[in-house]
Coordinates of C-alpha atoms in Angstrom, one line a residue:
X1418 CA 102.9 149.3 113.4
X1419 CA 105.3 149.9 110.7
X1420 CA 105.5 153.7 109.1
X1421 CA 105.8 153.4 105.0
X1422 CA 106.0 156.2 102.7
X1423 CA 103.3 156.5 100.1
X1424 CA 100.6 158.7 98.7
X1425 CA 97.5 160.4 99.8
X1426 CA 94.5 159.3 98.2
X1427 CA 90.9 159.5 98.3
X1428 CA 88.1 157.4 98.0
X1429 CA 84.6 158.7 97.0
X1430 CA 81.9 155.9 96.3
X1431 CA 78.3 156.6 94.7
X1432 CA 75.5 154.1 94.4
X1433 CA 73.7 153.5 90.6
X1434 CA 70.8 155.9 92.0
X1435 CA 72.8 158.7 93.1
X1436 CA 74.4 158.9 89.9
X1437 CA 71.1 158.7 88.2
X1438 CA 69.6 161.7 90.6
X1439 CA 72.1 163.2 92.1
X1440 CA 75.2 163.6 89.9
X1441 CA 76.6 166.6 91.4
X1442 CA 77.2 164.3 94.5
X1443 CA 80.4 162.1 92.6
X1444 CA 82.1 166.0 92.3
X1445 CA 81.0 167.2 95.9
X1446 CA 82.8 164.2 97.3
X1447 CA 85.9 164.6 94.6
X1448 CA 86.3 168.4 95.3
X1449 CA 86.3 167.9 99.4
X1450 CA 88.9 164.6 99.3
X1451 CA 91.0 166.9 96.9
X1452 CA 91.4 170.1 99.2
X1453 CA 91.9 167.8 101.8
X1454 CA 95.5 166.7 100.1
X1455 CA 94.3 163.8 98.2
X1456 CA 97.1 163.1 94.9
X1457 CA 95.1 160.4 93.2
X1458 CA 91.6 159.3 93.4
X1459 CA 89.9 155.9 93.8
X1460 CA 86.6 155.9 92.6
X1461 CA 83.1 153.5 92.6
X1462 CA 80.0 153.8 91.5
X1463 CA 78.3 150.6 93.7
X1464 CA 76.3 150.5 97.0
X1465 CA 78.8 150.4 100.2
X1466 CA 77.9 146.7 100.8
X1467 CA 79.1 145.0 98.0
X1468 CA 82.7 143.5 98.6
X1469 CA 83.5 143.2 94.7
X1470 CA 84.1 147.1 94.1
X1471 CA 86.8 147.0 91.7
X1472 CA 88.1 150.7 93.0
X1473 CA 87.3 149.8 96.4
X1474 CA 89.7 146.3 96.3
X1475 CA 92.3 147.7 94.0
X1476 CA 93.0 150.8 96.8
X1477 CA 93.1 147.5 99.4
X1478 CA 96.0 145.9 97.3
X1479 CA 97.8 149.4 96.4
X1480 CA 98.0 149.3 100.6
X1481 CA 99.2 146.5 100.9
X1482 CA 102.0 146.9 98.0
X1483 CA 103.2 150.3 100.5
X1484 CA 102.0 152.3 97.9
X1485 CA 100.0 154.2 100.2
X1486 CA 100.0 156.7 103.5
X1487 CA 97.4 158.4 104.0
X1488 CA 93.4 157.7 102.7
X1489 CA 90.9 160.7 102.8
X1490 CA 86.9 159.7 103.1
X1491 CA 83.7 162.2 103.5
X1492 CA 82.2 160.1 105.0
X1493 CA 82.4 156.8 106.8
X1494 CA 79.6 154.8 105.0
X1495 CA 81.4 155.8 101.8
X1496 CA 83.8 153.2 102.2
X1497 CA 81.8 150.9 103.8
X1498 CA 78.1 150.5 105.1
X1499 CA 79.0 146.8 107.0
X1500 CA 80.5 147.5 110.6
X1501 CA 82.4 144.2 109.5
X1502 CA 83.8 145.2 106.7
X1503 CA 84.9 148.3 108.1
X1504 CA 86.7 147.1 110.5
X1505 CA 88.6 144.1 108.7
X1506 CA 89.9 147.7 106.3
X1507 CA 91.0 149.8 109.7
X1508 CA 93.0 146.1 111.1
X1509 CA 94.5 146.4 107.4
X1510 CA 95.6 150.5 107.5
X1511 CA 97.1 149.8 110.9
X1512 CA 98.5 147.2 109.9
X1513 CA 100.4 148.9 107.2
X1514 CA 100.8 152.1 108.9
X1515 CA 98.1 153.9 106.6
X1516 CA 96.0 157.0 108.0
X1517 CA 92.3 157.2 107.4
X1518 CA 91.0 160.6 107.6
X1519 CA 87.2 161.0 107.6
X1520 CA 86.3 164.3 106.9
X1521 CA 82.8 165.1 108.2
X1522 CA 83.2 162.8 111.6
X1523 CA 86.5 164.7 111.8
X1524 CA 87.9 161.4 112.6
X1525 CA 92.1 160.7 112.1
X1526 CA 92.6 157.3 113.2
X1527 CA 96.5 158.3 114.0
X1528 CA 95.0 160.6 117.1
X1529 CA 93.9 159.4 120.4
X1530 CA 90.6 160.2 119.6
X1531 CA 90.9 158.2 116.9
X1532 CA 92.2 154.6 118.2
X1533 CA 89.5 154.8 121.0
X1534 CA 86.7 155.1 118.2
X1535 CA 88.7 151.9 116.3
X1536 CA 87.8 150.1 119.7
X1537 CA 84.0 151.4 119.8
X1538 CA 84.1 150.1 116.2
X1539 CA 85.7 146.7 117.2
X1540 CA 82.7 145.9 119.6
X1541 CA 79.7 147.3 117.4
X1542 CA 81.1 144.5 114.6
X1543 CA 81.1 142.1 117.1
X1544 CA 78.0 143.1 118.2
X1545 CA 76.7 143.3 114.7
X1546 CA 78.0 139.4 113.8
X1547 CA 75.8 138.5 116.8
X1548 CA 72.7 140.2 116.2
X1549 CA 73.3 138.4 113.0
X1550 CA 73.7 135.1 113.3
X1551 CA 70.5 135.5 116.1
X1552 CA 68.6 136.8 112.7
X1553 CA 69.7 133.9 110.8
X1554 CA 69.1 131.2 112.9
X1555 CA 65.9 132.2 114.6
X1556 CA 65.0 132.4 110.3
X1557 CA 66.0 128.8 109.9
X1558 CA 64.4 127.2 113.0
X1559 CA 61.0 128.9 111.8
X1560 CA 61.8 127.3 108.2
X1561 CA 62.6 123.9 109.3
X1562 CA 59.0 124.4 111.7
X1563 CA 57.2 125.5 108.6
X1564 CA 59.0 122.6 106.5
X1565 CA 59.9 125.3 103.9
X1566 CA 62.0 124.3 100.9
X1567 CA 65.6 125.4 101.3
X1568 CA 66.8 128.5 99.5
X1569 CA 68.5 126.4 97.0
X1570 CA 67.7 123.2 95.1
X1571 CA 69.1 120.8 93.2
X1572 CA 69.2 120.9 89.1
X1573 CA 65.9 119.8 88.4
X1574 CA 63.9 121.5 90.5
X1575 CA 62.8 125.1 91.5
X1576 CA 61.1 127.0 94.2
X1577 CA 57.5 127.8 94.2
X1578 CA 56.1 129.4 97.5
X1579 CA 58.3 127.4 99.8
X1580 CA 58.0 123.8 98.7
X1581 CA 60.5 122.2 96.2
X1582 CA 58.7 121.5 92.5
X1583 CA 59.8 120.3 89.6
X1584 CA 60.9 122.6 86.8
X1585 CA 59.1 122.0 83.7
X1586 CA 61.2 124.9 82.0
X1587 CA 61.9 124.2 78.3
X1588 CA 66.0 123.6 78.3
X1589 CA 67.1 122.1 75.4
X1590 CA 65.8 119.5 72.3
X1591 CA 67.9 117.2 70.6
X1592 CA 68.2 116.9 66.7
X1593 CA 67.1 113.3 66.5
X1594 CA 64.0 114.4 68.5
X1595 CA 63.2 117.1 65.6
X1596 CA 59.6 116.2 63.8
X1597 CA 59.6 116.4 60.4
X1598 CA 57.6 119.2 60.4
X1599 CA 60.3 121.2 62.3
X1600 CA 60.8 124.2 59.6
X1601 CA 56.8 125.7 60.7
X1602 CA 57.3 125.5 64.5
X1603 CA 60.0 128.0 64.3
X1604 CA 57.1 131.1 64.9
X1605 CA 55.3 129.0 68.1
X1606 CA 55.0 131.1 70.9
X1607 CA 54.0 128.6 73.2
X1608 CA 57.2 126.5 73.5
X1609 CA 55.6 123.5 75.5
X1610 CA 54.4 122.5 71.4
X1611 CA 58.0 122.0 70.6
X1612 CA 59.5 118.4 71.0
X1613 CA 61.9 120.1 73.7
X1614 CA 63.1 118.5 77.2
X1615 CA 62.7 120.4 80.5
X1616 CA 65.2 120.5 83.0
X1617 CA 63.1 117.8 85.0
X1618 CA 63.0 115.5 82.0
X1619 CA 67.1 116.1 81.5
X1620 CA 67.3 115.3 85.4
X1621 CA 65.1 112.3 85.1
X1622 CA 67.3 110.9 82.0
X1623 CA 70.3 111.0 83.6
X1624 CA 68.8 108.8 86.9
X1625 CA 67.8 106.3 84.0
X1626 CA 71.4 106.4 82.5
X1627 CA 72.8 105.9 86.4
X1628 CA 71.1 103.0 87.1
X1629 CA 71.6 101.5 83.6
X1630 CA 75.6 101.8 83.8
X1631 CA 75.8 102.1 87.6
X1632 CA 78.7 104.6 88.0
X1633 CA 79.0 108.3 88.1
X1634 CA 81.9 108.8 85.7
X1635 CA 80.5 106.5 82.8
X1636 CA 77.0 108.1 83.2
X1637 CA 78.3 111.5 82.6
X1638 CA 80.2 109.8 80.0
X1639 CA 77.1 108.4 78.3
X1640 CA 74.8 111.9 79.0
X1641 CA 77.5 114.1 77.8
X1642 CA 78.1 112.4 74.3
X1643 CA 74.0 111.9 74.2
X1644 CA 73.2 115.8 75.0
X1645 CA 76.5 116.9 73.1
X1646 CA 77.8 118.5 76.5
X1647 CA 81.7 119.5 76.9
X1648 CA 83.6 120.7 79.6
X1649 CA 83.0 124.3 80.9
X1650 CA 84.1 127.1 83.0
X1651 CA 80.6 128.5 84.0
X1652 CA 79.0 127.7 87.1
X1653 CA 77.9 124.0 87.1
X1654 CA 74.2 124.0 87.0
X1655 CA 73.9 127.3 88.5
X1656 CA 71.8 129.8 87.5
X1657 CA 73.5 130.3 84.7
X1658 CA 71.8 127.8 83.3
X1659 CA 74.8 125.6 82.0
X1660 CA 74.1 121.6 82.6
X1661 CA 77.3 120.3 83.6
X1662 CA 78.3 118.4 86.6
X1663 CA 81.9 116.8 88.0
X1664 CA 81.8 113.5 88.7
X1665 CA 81.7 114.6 92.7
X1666 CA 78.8 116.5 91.6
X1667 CA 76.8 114.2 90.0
X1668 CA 77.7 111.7 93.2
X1669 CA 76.3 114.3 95.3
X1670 CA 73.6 115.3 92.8
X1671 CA 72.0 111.7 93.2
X1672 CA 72.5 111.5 97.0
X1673 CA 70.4 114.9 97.4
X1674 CA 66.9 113.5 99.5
X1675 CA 65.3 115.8 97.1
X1676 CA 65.1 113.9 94.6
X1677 CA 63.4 111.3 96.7
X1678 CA 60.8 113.6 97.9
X1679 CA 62.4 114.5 101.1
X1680 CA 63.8 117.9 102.7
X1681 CA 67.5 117.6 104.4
X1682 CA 68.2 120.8 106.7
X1683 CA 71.1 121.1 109.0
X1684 CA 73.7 119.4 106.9
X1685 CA 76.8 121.7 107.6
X1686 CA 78.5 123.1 110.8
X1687 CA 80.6 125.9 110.9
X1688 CA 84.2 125.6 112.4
X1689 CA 86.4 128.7 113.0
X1690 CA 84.3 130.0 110.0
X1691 CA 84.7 127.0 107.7
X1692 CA 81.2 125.1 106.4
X1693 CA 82.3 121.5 106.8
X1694 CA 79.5 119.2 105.8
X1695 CA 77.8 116.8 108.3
X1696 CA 77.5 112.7 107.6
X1697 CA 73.9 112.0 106.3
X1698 CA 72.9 110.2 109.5
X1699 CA 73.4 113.8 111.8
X1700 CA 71.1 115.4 109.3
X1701 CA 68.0 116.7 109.9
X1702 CA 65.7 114.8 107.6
X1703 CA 61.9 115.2 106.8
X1704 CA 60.6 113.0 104.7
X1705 CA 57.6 113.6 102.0
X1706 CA 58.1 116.9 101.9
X1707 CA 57.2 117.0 98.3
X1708 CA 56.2 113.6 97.3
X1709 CA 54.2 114.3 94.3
X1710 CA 57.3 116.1 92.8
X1711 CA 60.1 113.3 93.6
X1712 CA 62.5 112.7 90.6
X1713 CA 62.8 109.2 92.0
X1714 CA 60.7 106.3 91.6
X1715 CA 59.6 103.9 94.3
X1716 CA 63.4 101.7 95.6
X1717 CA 65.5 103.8 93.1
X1718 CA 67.2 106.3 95.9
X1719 CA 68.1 102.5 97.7
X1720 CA 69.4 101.4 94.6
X1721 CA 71.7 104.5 93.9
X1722 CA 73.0 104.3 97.0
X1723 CA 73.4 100.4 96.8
X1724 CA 75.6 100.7 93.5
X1725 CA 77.3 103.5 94.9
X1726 CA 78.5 101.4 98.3
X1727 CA 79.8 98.7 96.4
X1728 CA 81.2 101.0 93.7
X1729 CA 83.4 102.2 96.9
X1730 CA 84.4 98.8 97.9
X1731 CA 85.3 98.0 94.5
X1732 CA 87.1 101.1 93.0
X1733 CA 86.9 102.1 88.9
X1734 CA 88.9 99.0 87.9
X1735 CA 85.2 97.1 88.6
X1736 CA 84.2 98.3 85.7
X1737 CA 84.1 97.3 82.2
X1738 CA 85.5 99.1 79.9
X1739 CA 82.8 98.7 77.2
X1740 CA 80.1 100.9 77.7
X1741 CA 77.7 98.9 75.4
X1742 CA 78.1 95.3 76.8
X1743 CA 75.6 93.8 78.6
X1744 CA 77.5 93.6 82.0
X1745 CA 78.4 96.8 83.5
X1746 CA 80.6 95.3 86.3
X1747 CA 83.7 92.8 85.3
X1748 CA 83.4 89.1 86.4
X1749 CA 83.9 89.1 90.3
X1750 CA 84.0 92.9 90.9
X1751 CA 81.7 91.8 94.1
X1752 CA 84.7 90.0 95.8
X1753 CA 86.5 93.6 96.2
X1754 CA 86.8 94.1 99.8
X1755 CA 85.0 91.2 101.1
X1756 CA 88.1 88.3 100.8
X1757 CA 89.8 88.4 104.3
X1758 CA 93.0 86.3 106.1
X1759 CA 92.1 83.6 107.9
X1760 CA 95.2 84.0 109.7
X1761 CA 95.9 87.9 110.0
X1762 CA 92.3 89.2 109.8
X1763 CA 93.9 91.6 107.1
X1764 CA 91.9 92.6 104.2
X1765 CA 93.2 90.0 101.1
X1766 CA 94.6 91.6 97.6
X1767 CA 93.6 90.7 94.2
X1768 CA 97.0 89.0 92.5
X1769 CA 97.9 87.4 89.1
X1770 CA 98.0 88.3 85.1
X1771 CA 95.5 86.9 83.4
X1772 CA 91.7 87.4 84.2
X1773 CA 90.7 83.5 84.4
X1774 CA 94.0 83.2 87.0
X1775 CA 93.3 86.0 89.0
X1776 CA 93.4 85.1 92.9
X1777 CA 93.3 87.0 96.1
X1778 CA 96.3 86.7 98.7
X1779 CA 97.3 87.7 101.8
X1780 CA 98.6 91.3 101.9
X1781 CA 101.3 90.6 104.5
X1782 CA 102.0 87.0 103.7
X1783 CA 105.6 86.3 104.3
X1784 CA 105.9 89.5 105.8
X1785 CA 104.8 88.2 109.5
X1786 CA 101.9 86.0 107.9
X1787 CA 102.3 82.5 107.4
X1788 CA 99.2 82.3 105.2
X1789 CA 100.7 82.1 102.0
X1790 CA 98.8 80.3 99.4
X1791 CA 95.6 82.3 96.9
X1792 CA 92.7 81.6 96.1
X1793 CA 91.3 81.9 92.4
X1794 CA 88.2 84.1 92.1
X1795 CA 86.1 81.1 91.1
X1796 CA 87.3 79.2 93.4
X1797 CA 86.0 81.9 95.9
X1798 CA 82.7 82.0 93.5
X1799 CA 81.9 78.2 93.8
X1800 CA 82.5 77.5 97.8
X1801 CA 80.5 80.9 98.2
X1802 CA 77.2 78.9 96.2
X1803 CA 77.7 76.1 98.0
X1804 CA 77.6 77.8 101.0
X1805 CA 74.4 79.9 100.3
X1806 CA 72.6 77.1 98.6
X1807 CA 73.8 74.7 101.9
X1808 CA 72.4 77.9 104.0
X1809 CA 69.0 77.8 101.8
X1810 CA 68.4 74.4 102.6
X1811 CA 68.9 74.9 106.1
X1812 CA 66.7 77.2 106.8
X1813 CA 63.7 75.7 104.8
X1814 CA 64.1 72.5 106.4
X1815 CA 63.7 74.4 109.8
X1816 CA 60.8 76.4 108.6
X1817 CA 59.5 72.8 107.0
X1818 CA 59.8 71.1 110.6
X1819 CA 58.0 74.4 112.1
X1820 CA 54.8 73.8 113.1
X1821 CA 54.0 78.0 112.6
X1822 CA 52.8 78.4 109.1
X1823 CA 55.9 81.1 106.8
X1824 CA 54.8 84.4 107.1
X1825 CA 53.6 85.9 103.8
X1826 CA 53.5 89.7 102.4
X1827 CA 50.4 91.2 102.8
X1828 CA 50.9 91.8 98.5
X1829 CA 51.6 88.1 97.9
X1830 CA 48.1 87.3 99.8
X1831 CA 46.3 90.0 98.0
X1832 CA 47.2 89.3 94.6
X1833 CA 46.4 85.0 95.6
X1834 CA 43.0 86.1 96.4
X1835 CA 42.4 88.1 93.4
X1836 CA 43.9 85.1 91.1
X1837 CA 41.3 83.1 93.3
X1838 CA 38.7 85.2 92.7
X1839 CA 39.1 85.3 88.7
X1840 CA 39.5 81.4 88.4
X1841 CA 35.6 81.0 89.8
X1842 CA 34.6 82.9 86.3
X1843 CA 33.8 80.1 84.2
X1844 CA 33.4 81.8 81.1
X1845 CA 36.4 82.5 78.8
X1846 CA 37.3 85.8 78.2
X1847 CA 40.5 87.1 77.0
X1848 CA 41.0 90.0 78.6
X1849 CA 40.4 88.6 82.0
X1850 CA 42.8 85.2 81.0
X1851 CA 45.5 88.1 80.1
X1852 CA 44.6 89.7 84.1
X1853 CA 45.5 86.0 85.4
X1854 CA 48.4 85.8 83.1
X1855 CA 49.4 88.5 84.5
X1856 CA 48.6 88.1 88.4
X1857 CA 50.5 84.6 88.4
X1858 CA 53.7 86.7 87.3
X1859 CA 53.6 88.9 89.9
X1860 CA 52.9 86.3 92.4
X1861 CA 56.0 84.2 90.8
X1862 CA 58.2 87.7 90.9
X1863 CA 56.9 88.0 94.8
X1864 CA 58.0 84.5 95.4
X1865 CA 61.0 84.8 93.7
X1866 CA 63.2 88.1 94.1
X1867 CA 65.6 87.0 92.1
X1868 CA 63.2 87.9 89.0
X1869 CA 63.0 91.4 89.9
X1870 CA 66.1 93.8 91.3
X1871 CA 64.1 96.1 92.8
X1872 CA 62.4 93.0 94.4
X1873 CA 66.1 92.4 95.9
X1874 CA 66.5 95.6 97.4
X1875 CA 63.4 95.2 99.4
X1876 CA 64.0 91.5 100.5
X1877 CA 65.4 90.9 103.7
X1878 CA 69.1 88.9 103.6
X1879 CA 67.1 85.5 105.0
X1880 CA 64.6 85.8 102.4
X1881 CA 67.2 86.2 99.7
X1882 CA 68.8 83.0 100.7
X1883 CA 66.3 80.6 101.6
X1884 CA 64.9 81.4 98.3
X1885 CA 68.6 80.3 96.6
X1886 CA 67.9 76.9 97.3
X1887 CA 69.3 75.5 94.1
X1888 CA 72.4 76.0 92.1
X1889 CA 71.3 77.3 88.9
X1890 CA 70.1 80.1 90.9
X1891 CA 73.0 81.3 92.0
X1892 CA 75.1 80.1 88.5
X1893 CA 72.8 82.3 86.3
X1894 CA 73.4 85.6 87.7
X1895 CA 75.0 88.1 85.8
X1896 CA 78.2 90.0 86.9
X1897 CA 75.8 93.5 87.6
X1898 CA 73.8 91.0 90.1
X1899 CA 75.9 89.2 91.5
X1900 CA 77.5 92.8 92.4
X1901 CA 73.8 93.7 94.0
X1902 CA 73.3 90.4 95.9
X1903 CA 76.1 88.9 96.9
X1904 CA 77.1 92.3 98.8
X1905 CA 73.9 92.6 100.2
X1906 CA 74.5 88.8 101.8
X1907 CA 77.8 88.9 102.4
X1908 CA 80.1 90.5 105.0
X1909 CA 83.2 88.8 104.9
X1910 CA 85.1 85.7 103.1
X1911 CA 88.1 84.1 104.8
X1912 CA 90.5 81.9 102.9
X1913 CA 93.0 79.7 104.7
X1914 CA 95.6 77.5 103.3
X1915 CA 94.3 78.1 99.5
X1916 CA 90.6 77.4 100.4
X1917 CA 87.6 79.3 101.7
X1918 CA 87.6 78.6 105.6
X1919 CA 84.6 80.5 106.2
X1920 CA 82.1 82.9 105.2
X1921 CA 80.1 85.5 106.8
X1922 CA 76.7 86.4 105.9
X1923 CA 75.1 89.8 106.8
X1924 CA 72.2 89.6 109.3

């Protein structure tokens, strides 16, 4: 312990509601701190819990800066009514070699008597931490029995006698949404007349704008600019009530279960008093929680997290940079991270100027590799049909020479009994010809996932291929597609010697 010169102060503290009933109390506590030798007083008016007193924090720094020697109390709760807090300020004045003097415990913590109650206090906030984290997590374990909604919830939702709901609060309404009428609504009471959006139906717009431009940064792009949103200071979607989100925000915002009718519990671990959060396959997940109240539709959590695994893969320069063209992705974003060495096993790098005469290359070649020749991105494009259109064929021509009939969905033969059904009518009638119109459709859509992308996301890797079996399937894909198939179907491209050697499909 180091001895520094330095005043003698006092601290007196009074809540709100002794100062509203008991006012005498603030000059009780000033008078006693004052004969007892105090020079300068530090004063709150807060309850003893709260670790933002600005009195309280100011006299911890003024310590700290050897400004002080000696600190004069009433009593002990005055300071502090946490047996943690308390203790962390006693480490502190010994520490710096400050004195506390409690008056009415008659306690100088520069006396024996006084170091042996520091140790009593030492093992009571131990104790305290214990009894604690016992309160806490005997509270969780009974949530997660009950399936309670977490105490907080993602923007877009709110808290309503344990289970997550959707909040249908009036937020905001935008100009171009203003009837013409808008001059005579201005004395409605009930707002739910106005042509306003909820928080819900802000949260639900920006899913839509997601999935339409498939990245984080160029949806909050597009929603910022269409709400008129700029960058703030506040607390992002807190309870402030500010929309705003980061683009890590937004990323973690869409990958909430939440939003897909799900509660998540147990998704951090503490270490040495750090919250470090868990990988989503160690979390503790119970599904349909709240079903009725998903933000999501049916596939589009699979499809969010499908753009956002091959977003990874292939980085921001995937992207166009137009945010109004018809393609979100560039021509052969897909490739990214799935062109390998033949040779070296290394991962290959995307080389050349021009965008027709880009090529991937070996990373290391002439540097210990000996594969040293590209090869162009269509060139890549072209073996890769060939090779799923040769792996098509394949596999109908086993299932052809298979005596076992191909399995259909249990939709596809429910919906060619109903179109059955509805041929036997012999009658015209138009509304039942526009029913078959639309049955065969569906069945076609069924048959064919390529028709459909959330069809895609629900068809196995086989069925995706044997139902390429032609070229122009595969040639008429867009560059947003080609980014949701082909890396659904594809592990791993080799090139050797300026060719494709092989190709690896996912199983």
């Amino acid at each position: 312990m180091v001895e520094m010169s330095g005043a003698i102060v006092g601290y007196i503290r009074l809540s709100s509601q002794e100062q509203a009933n008991n006012p005498q109390t603030r000059e009780q506590q000033k008078t006693r701190v004052i004969r007892a030798g105090a020079e300068k007083i530090y004063e709150d008016i807060q309850k003893g819990r709260g670790r933002k007193r600005l009195s309280y924090n100011q006299l911890i720094q003024d310590v700290k800066d050897g400004k002080i020697r000696k600190i004069i109390i009433t009593r002990i709760d005055r300071i502090s009514r946490s047996l943690i807090t308390l203790k962390e300020l006693v480490e502190t004045l010994n520490e710096y070699g400050v004195t506390l003097v409690v008056l009415d415990q008659n306690l100088d913590l520069g006396t024996a008597q006084g170091k042996m109650w520091l140790n009593m206090l030492g093992t009571l906030a131990e104790w305290e931490v214990d009894l604690l984290s016992e309160r806490v997590q005997h509270g969780k374990r009974y949530q997660r029995s009950q399936k309670w909604a977490n105490g907080s919830c993602p923007f877009g939702y709110k808290v309503v006698a344990h289970k997550y709901v959707l909040d249908t609060t009036p937020f905001l309404c935008l100009l171009r949404d203003r009837p013409d009428n808008y001059l005579s609504l201005s004395q409605v009471e009930d707002l739910t007349l106005l042509p306003g959006r909820t928080i819900a139906e802000v949260s639900r717009d920006f899913i839509d704008i997601f999935l339409q431009v498939k990245g984080a940064r160029r949806a909050l792009k597009v929603g910022f600019e269409k709400y008129g949103i700029g960058r703030t200071h506040a607390k992002f979607n807190g309870t402030d009530g500010v929309l705003y989100w980061s683009p890590r925000g937004f990323t973690l915002w869409l990958k909430n279960p939440i939003l897909d009718g799900h509660t998540a519990y147990l998704k951090y671990k503490t270490v040495r008093g750090k919250r470090i959060p868990l990988p989503e396959e160690e979390w503790q997940l119970v599904k349909n929680t709240h079903a009725d109240q998903r933000l999501f539709r049916d596939d589009e959590a699979a499809a969010v997290k499908t753009s956002f695994q091959a977003n990874s893969c292939s980085g921001r320069g995937a992207f166009q940079n137009n945010l109004t063209g018809a393609d979100n992705y560039r021509p052969f974003a897909y490739q990214t991270g799935l062109v390998y060495c033949q040779e070296c096993n290394s991962r290959c790098t995307s080389k050349g100027h021009k965008n027709e005469y880009l090529y991937y290359g070996c990373r290391h070649a002439g540097v210990g590799c000996n594969n040293r020749k590209g090869v162009r991105r269509k060139s890549i494009e072209e073996s890769l049909i060939e090779a799923l259109v040769e792996k098509s064929r394949g596999l109908n021509q086993a299932e052809t020479s298979s005596d076992e009939l191909p399995m259909q969905s249990a939709a596809l033969v429910r919906m060619e009994e109903q179109l059955a059904a509805l041929e036997q009518i012999p009658s015209f009638n138009p509304d039942i010809e526009a029913l078959k119109e639309k049955l065969r459709q569906q069945i076609e859509a069924e048959k064919n996932p390529f028709l459909s992308t959330d069809k895609v996301l629900d068809t196995s890797v086989e069925e995706l291929i044997r139902t390429g079996n032609n070229l122009g399937i595969w040639h008429l894909l867009n560059n947003d597609e080609k980014v949701e198939i082909y890396r659904k179907l594809v592990h791993k491209i080799y090139i050797q010697d300026g060719k494709v050697s092989s190709i690896i499909f996912n199983q």
